[in-house]
Short mmCIF file of C-alpha atoms in Angstrom, two decimals:
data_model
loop_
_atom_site.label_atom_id
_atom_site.label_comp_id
_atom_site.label_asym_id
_atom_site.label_seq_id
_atom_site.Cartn_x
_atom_site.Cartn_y
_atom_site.Cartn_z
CA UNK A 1 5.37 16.69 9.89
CA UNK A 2 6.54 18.68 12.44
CA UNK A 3 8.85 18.31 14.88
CA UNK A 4 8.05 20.84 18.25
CA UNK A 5 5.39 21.95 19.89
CA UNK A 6 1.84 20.01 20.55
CA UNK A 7 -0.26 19.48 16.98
CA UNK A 8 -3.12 16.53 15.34
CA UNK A 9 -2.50 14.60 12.34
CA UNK A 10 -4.06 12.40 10.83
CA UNK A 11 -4.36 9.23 8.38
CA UNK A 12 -7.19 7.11 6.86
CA UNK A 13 -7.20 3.91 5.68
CA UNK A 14 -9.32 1.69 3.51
CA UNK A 15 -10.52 -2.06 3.80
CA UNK A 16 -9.89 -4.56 0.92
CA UNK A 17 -13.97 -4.06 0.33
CA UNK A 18 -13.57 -0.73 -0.51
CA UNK A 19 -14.50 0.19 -4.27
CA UNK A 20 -10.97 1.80 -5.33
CA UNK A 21 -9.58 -1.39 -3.10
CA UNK A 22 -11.71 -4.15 -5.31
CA UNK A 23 -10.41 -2.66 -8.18
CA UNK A 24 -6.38 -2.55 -6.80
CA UNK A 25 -6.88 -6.16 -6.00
CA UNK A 26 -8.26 -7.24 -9.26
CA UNK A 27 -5.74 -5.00 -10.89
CA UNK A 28 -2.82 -6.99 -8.80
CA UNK A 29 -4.70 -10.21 -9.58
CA UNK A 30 -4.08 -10.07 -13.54
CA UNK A 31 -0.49 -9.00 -12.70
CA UNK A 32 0.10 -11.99 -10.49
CA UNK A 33 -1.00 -14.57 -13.04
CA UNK A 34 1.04 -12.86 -15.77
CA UNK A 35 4.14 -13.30 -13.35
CA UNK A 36 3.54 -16.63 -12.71
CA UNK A 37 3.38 -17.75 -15.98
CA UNK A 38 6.59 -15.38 -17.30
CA UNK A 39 8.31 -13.26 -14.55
CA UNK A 40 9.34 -11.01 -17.64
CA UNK A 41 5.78 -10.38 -18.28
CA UNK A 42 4.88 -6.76 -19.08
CA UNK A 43 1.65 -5.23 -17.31
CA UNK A 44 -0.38 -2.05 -16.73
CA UNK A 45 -4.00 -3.31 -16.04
CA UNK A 46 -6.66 -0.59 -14.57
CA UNK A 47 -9.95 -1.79 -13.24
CA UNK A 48 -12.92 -0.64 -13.09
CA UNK A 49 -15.72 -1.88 -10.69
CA UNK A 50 -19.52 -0.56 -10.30
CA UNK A 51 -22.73 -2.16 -9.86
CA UNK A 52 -22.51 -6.39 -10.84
CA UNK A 53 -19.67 -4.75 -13.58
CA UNK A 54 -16.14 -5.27 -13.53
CA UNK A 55 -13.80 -3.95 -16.37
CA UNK A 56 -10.48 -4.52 -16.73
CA UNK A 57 -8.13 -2.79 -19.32
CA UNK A 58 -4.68 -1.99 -20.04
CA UNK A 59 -1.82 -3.16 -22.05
CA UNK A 60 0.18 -6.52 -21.17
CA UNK A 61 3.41 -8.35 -23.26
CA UNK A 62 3.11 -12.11 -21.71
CA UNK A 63 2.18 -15.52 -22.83
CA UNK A 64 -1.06 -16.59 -24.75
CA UNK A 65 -1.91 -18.65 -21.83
CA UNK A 66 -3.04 -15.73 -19.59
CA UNK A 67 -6.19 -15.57 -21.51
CA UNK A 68 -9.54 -13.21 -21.08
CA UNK A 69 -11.62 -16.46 -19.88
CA UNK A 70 -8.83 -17.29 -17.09
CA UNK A 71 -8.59 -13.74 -15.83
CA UNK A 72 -12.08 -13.22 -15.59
CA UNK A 73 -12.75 -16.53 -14.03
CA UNK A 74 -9.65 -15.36 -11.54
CA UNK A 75 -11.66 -12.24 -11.03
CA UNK A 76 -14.49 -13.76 -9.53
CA UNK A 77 -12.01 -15.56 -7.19
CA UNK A 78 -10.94 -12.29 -5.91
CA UNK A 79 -13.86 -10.63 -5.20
CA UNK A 80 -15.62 -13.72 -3.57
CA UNK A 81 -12.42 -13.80 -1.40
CA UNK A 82 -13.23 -10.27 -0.39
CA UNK A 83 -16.96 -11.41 0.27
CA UNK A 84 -18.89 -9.83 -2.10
CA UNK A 85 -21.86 -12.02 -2.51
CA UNK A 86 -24.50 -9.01 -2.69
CA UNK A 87 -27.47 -8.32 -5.17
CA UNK A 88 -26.18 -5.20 -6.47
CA UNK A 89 -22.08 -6.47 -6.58
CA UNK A 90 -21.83 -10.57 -6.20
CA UNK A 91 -18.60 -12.57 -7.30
CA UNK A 92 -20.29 -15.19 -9.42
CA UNK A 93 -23.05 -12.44 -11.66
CA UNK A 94 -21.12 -9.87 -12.21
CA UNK A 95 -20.20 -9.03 -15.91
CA UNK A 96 -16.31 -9.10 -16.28
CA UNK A 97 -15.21 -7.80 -19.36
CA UNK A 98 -11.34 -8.02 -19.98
CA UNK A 99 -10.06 -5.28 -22.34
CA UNK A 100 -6.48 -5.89 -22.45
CA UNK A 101 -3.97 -5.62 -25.29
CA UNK A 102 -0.31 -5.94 -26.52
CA UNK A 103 2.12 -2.87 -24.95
CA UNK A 104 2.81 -0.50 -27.23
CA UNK A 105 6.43 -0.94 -29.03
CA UNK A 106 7.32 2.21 -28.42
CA UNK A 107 7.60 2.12 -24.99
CA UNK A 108 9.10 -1.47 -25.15
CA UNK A 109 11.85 -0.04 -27.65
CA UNK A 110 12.67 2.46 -24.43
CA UNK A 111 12.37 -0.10 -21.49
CA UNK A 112 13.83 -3.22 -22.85
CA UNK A 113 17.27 -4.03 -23.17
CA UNK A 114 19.44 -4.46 -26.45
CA UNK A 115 23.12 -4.22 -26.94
CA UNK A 116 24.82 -2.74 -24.95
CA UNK A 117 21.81 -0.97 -23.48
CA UNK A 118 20.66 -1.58 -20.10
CA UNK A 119 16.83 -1.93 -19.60
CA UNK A 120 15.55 1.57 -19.11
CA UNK A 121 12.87 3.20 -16.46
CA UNK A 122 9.02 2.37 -17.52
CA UNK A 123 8.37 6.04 -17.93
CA UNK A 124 9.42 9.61 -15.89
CA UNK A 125 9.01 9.79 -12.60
CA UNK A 126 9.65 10.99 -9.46
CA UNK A 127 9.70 8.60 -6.39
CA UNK A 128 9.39 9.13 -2.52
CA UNK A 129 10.29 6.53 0.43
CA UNK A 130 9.66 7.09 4.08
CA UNK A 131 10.59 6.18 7.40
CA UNK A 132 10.22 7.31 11.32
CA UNK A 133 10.74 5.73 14.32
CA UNK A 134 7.15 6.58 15.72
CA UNK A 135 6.00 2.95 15.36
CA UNK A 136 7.96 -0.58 15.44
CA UNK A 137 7.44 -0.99 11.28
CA UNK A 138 9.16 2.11 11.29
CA UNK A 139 5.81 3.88 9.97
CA UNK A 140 3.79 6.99 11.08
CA UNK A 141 1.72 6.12 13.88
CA UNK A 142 -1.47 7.47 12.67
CA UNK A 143 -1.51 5.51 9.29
CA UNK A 144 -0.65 2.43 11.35
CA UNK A 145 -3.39 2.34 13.69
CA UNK A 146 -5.76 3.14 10.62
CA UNK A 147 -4.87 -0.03 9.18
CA UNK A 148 -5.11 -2.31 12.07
CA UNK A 149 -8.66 -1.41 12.86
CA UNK A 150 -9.77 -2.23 9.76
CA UNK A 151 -7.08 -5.71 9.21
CA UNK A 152 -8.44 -6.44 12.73
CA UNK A 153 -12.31 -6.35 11.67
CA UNK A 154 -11.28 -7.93 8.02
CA UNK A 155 -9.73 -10.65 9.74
CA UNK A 156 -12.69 -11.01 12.60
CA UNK A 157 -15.53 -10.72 9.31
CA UNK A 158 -13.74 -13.82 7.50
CA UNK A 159 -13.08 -15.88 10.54
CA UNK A 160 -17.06 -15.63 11.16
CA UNK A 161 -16.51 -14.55 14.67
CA UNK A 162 -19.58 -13.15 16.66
CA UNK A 163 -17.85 -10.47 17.60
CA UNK A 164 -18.62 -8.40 14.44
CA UNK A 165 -21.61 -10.48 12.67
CA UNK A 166 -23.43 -8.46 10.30
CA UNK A 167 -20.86 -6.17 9.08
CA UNK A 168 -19.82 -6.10 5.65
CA UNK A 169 -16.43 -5.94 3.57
CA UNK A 170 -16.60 -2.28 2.66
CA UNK A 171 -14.84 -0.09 5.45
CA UNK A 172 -13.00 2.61 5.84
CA UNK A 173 -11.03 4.39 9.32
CA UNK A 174 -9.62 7.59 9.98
CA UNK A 175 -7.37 8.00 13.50
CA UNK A 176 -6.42 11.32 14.24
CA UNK A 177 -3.30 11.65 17.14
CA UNK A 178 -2.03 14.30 19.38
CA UNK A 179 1.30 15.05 18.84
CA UNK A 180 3.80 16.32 22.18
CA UNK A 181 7.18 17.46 20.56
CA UNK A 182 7.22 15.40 17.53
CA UNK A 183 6.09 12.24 19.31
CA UNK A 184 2.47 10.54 19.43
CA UNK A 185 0.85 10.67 22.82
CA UNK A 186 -3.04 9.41 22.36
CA UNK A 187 -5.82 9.54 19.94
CA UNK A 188 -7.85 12.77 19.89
CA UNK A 189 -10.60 10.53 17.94
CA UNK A 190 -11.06 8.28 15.84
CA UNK A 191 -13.60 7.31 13.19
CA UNK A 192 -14.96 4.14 11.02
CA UNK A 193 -17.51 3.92 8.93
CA UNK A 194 -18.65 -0.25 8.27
CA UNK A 195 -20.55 -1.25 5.61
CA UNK A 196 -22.78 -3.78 7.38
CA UNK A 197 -26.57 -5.79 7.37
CA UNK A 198 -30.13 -3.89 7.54
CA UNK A 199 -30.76 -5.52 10.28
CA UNK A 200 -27.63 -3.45 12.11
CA UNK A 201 -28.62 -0.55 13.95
CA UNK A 202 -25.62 2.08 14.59
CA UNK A 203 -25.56 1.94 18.85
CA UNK A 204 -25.20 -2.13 18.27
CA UNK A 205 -22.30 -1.79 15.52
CA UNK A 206 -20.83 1.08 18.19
CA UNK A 207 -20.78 -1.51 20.99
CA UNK A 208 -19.23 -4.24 18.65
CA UNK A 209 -16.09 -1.85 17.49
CA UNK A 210 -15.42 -0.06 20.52
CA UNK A 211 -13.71 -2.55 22.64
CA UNK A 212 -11.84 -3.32 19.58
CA UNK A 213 -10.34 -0.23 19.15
CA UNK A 214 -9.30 -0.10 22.65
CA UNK A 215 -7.02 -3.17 22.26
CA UNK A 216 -6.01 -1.78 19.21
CA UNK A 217 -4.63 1.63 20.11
CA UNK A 218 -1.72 1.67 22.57
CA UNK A 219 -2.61 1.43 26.51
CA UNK A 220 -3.97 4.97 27.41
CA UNK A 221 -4.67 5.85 24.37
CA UNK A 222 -7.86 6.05 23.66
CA UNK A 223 -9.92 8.97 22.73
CA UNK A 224 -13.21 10.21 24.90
CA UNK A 225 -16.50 8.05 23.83
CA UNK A 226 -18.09 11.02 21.88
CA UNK A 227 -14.62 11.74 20.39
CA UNK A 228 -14.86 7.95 18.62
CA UNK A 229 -17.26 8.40 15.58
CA UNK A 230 -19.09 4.94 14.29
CA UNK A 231 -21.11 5.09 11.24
CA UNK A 232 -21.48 8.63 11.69
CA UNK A 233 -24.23 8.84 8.80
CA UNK A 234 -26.37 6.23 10.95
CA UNK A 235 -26.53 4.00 8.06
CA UNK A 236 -23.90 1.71 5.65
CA UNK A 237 -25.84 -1.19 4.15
CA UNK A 238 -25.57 -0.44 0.38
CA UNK A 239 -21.94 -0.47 -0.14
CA UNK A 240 -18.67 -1.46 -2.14
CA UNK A 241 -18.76 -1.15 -6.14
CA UNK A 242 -22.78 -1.24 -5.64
CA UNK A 243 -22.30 2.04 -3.67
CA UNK A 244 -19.65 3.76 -5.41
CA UNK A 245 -18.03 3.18 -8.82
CA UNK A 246 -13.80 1.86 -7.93
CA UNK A 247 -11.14 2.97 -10.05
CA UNK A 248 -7.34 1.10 -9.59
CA UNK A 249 -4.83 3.94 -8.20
CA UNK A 250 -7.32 6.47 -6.59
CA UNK A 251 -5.80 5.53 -2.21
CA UNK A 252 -2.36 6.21 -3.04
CA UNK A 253 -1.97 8.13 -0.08
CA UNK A 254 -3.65 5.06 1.85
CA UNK A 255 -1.06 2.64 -0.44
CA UNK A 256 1.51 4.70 1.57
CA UNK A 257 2.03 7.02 4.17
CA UNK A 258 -0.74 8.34 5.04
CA UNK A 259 0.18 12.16 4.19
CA UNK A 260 3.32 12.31 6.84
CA UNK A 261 5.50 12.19 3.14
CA UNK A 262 5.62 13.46 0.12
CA UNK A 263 4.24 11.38 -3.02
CA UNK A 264 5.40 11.21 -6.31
CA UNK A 265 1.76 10.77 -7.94
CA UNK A 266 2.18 7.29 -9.47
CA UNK A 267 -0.53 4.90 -7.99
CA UNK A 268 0.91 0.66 -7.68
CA UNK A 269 -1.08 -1.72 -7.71
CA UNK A 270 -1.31 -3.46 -11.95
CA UNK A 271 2.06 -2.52 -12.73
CA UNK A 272 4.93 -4.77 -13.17
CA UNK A 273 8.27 -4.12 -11.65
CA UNK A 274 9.99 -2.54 -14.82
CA UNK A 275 7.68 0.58 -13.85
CA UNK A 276 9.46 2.63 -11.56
CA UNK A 277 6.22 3.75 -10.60
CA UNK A 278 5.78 0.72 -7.87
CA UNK A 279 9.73 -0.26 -8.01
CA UNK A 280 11.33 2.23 -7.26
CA UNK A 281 8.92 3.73 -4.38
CA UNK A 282 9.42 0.13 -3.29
CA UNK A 283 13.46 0.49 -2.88
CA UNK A 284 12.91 4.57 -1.71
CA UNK A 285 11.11 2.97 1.17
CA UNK A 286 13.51 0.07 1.54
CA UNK A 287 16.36 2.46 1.56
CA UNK A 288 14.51 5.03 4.06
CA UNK A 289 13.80 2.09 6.74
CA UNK A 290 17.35 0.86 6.71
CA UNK A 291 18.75 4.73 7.34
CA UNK A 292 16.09 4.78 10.38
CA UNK A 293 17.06 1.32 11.33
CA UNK A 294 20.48 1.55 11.69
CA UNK A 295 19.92 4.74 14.01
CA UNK A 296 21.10 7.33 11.46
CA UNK A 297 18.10 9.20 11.85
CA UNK A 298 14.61 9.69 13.65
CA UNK A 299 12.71 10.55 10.19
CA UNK A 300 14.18 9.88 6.83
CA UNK A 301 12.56 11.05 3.70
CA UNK A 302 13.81 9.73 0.13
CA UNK A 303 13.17 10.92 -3.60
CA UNK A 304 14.88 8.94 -6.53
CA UNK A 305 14.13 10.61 -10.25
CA UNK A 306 13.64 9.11 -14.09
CA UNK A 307 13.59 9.37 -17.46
CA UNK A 308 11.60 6.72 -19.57
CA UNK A 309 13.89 4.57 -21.36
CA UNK A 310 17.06 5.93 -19.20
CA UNK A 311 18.72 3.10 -17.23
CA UNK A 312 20.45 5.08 -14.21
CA UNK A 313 18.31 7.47 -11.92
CA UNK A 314 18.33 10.98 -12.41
CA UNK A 315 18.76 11.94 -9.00
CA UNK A 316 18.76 10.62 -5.39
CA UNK A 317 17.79 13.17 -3.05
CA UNK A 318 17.76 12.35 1.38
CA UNK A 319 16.44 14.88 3.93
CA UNK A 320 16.78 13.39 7.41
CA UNK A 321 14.75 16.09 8.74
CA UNK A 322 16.35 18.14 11.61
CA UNK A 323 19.33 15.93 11.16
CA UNK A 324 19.80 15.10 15.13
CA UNK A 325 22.51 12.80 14.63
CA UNK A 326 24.29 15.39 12.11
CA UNK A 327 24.78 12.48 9.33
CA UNK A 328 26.51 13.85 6.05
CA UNK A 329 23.52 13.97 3.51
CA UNK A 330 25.67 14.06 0.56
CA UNK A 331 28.05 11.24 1.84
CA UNK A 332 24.57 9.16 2.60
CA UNK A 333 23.18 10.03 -0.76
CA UNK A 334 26.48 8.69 -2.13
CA UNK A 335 26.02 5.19 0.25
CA UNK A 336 22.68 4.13 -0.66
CA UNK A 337 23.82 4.64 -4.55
CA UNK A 338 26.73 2.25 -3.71
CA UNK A 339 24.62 -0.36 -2.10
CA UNK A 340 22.00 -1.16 -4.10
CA UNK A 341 22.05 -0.66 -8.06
CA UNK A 342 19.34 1.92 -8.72
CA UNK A 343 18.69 1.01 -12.38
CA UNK A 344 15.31 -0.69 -12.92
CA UNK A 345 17.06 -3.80 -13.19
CA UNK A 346 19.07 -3.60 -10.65
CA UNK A 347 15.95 -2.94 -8.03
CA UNK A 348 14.40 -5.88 -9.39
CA UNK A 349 16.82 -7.92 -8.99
CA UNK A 350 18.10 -6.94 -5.23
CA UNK A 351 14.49 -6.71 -4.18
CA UNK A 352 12.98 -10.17 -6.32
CA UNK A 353 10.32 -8.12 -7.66
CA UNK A 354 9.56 -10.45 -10.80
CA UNK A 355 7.28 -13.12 -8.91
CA UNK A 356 3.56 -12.90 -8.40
CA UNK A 357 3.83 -11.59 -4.80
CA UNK A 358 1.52 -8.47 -5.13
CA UNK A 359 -1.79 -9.14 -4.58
CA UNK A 360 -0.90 -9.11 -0.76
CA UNK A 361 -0.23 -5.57 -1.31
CA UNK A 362 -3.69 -4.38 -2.61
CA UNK A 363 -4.92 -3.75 0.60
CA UNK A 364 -3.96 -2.71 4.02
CA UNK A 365 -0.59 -0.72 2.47
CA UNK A 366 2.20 -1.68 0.37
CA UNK A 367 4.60 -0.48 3.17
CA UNK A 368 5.28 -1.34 7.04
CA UNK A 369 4.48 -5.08 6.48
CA UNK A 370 6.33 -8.21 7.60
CA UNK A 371 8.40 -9.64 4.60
CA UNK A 372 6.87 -13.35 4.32
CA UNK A 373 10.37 -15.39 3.44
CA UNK A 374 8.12 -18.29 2.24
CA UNK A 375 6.53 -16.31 -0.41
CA UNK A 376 8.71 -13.91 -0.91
CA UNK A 377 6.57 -10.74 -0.56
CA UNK A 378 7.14 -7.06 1.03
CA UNK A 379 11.22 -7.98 0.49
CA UNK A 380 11.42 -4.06 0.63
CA UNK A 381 10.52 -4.36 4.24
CA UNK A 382 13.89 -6.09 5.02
CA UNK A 383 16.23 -4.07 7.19
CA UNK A 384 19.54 -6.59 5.58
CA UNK A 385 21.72 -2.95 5.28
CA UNK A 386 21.53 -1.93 8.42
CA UNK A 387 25.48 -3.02 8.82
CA UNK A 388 26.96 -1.67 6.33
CA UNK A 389 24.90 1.45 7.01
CA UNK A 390 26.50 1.17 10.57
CA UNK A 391 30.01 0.67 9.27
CA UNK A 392 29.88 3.60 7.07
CA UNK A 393 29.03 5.95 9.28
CA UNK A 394 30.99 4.98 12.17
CA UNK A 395 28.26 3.64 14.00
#
């Protein structure tokens, strides 16, 4: 993103009612009970979800307890939680078929430990972590925004306030900003599209959302009236897996940063910590937050490399942008490496990843949320480096 001169950007985000979002949850869902019955469980689950069909396949290494029957049934949990209790998509009819089976020995021969070999990377990969100071999560504004509409509506909808009766779980936002010199200074406009009842027109769901989006944008913020864009098809009754077929790992822009960053490619949400895929962009954004937190830099972007089956990372790579505080990259680089142990294991370890805490993470992004100390999730949202970051530096 750039840093001068006066320029939009913009982020979407998705609601937990979205297709591809059903599926993440119900993805995260089968790796949550595999953790909590082994924390050394092994899991790559993809879902699919369409009309009254769920599907859920993949390859898992855990105990016999975690079987079909109790995932399924734990399916149907998740999507009534959502509030999917439509004709064409409805928690308690829909088929669930559970295609799972053991994880290939092949790759377990590469990832698992054995001797004197350390417990190698899930697969090759290349990882990217973020930070800016544009927001207080340290995120980019324009991502951040897109998810509160829609957390503020989800958590309106399930509360059963008045406020938003008739809409539906399926959403989706878009905010665009104006940037002045690398900073945000308003909305230009901003857009959601709400699944909701036929009995909804679009000037009545208009009049519901707007005031909402007024308290959620900063003070003076807000875009003109025909710059905000509600339902802008008219119409969003038929919606969700009934609508449009869900696939886990298709919003991994949305999981993230919204398209201020760079992304590897590797999608989250089913995968256990051993793949780097989700633990490692875990620690690059843990690492990237701490830089920006302890004031080394206004933006901080982070890539981290693998090899399947190779312990230590390939390479650790920081760009802090223009640099304004003229921080040694090389000496940072060097830092973070000495901080926290890079090897799958070690990330794991410094950043608890083996306990069911993901299903909180299906929705609403993996990153900019407040770690919950009481269960233990978004522990890659902790700033604890800051002094030592501080110290080294001179700071």
């Amino acid at each position: 993103m750039r840093d001068k001169g006066e320029f939009l950007f913009t982020s979407e985000s998705v609601s937990e009612g979205h297709p591809d979002k059903v599926a993440d949850r119900l993805s995260d869902t089968v790796l949550d009970a595999f953790l909590t019955a082994d924390p050394y469980s092994r899991v790559a689950c993809e879902t699919l979800v369409t009309t009254n069909r769920v599907v859920l396949a993949g390859e898992t290494r855990g105990p016999a307890t975690v079987t079909p029957d109790y995932l399924a049934h734990l399916a149907r949990l998740a999507i009534k939680e959502i509030g999917y209790e439509q004709a064409g998509f409805h928690w308690q009819n829909a088929e669930v078929a559970v295609h799972l089976h053991a994880q290939s020995p092949d790759i377990a021969l590469g990832v698992d430990s054995a001797g004197n070999k350390d417990e190698g990377a899930g697969d090759q990969g290349i990882m990217f972590g973020y930070a800016c100071n544009e927001t207080p999560s340290l995120m980019p504004a324009p991502l951040y925004y897109a998810h509160e509409l829609l957390r503020t509506i989800r958590d309106l909808r399930r509360a059963g306030e008045h406020a938003v009766a008739g809409l539906l779980p399926d959403a989706k936002s878009q905010v665009t900003l104006r940037y002045v010199n690398g900073r945000p200074v308003g909305a230009a406009n901003v857009v959601i599209s709400t699944q909701h009842e036929e009995s909804l027109e679009q000037a009545q769901i208009k009049r519901m959302l707007m005031p909402l989006i007024e308290t959620t944008l900063p003070a003076g913020w807000m875009p003109p009236e025909n710059e905000v864009y509600i339902n802008p098809t008219g119409k969003f009754v038929i919606g969700g897996p009934d609508g449009d077929c869900g696939i886990t790992g298709r919003k991994i822009i949305v999981d993230t940063y919204g398209g201020a960053a760079p992304h590897g490619g590797g999608a989250f949400s089913g995968k256990d910590p051993s793949k780097v895929d989700r633990s490692a962009a875990y620690v690059c954004r843990y690492l990237a937050k701490n830089v920006v937190a302890a004031g080394l830099a206004e933006r901080c972007t982070l890539q981290i490399s693998y090899a399947i089956g190779v312990s230590h990372p390939l390479s650790v790579y920081v760009d802090l942008q223009d640099n304004p505080y003229e921080v040694n990259e090389a000496k940072l680089e060097q830092t973070l490496r000495e901080l926290v142990n890079l090897t799958p294991r070690g990330i794991r370890e410094h950043l608890h990843l083996n306990r069911p805490i993901y299903v909180p993470t299906s929705a609403y992004g993996h990153f900019g949320r407040e770690p919950d100390p009481q269960l233990g999730t978004f522990t890659w949202e902790k700033t604890d480096l800051v002094p030592a970051l501080k110290s080294a530096f001179g700071q």
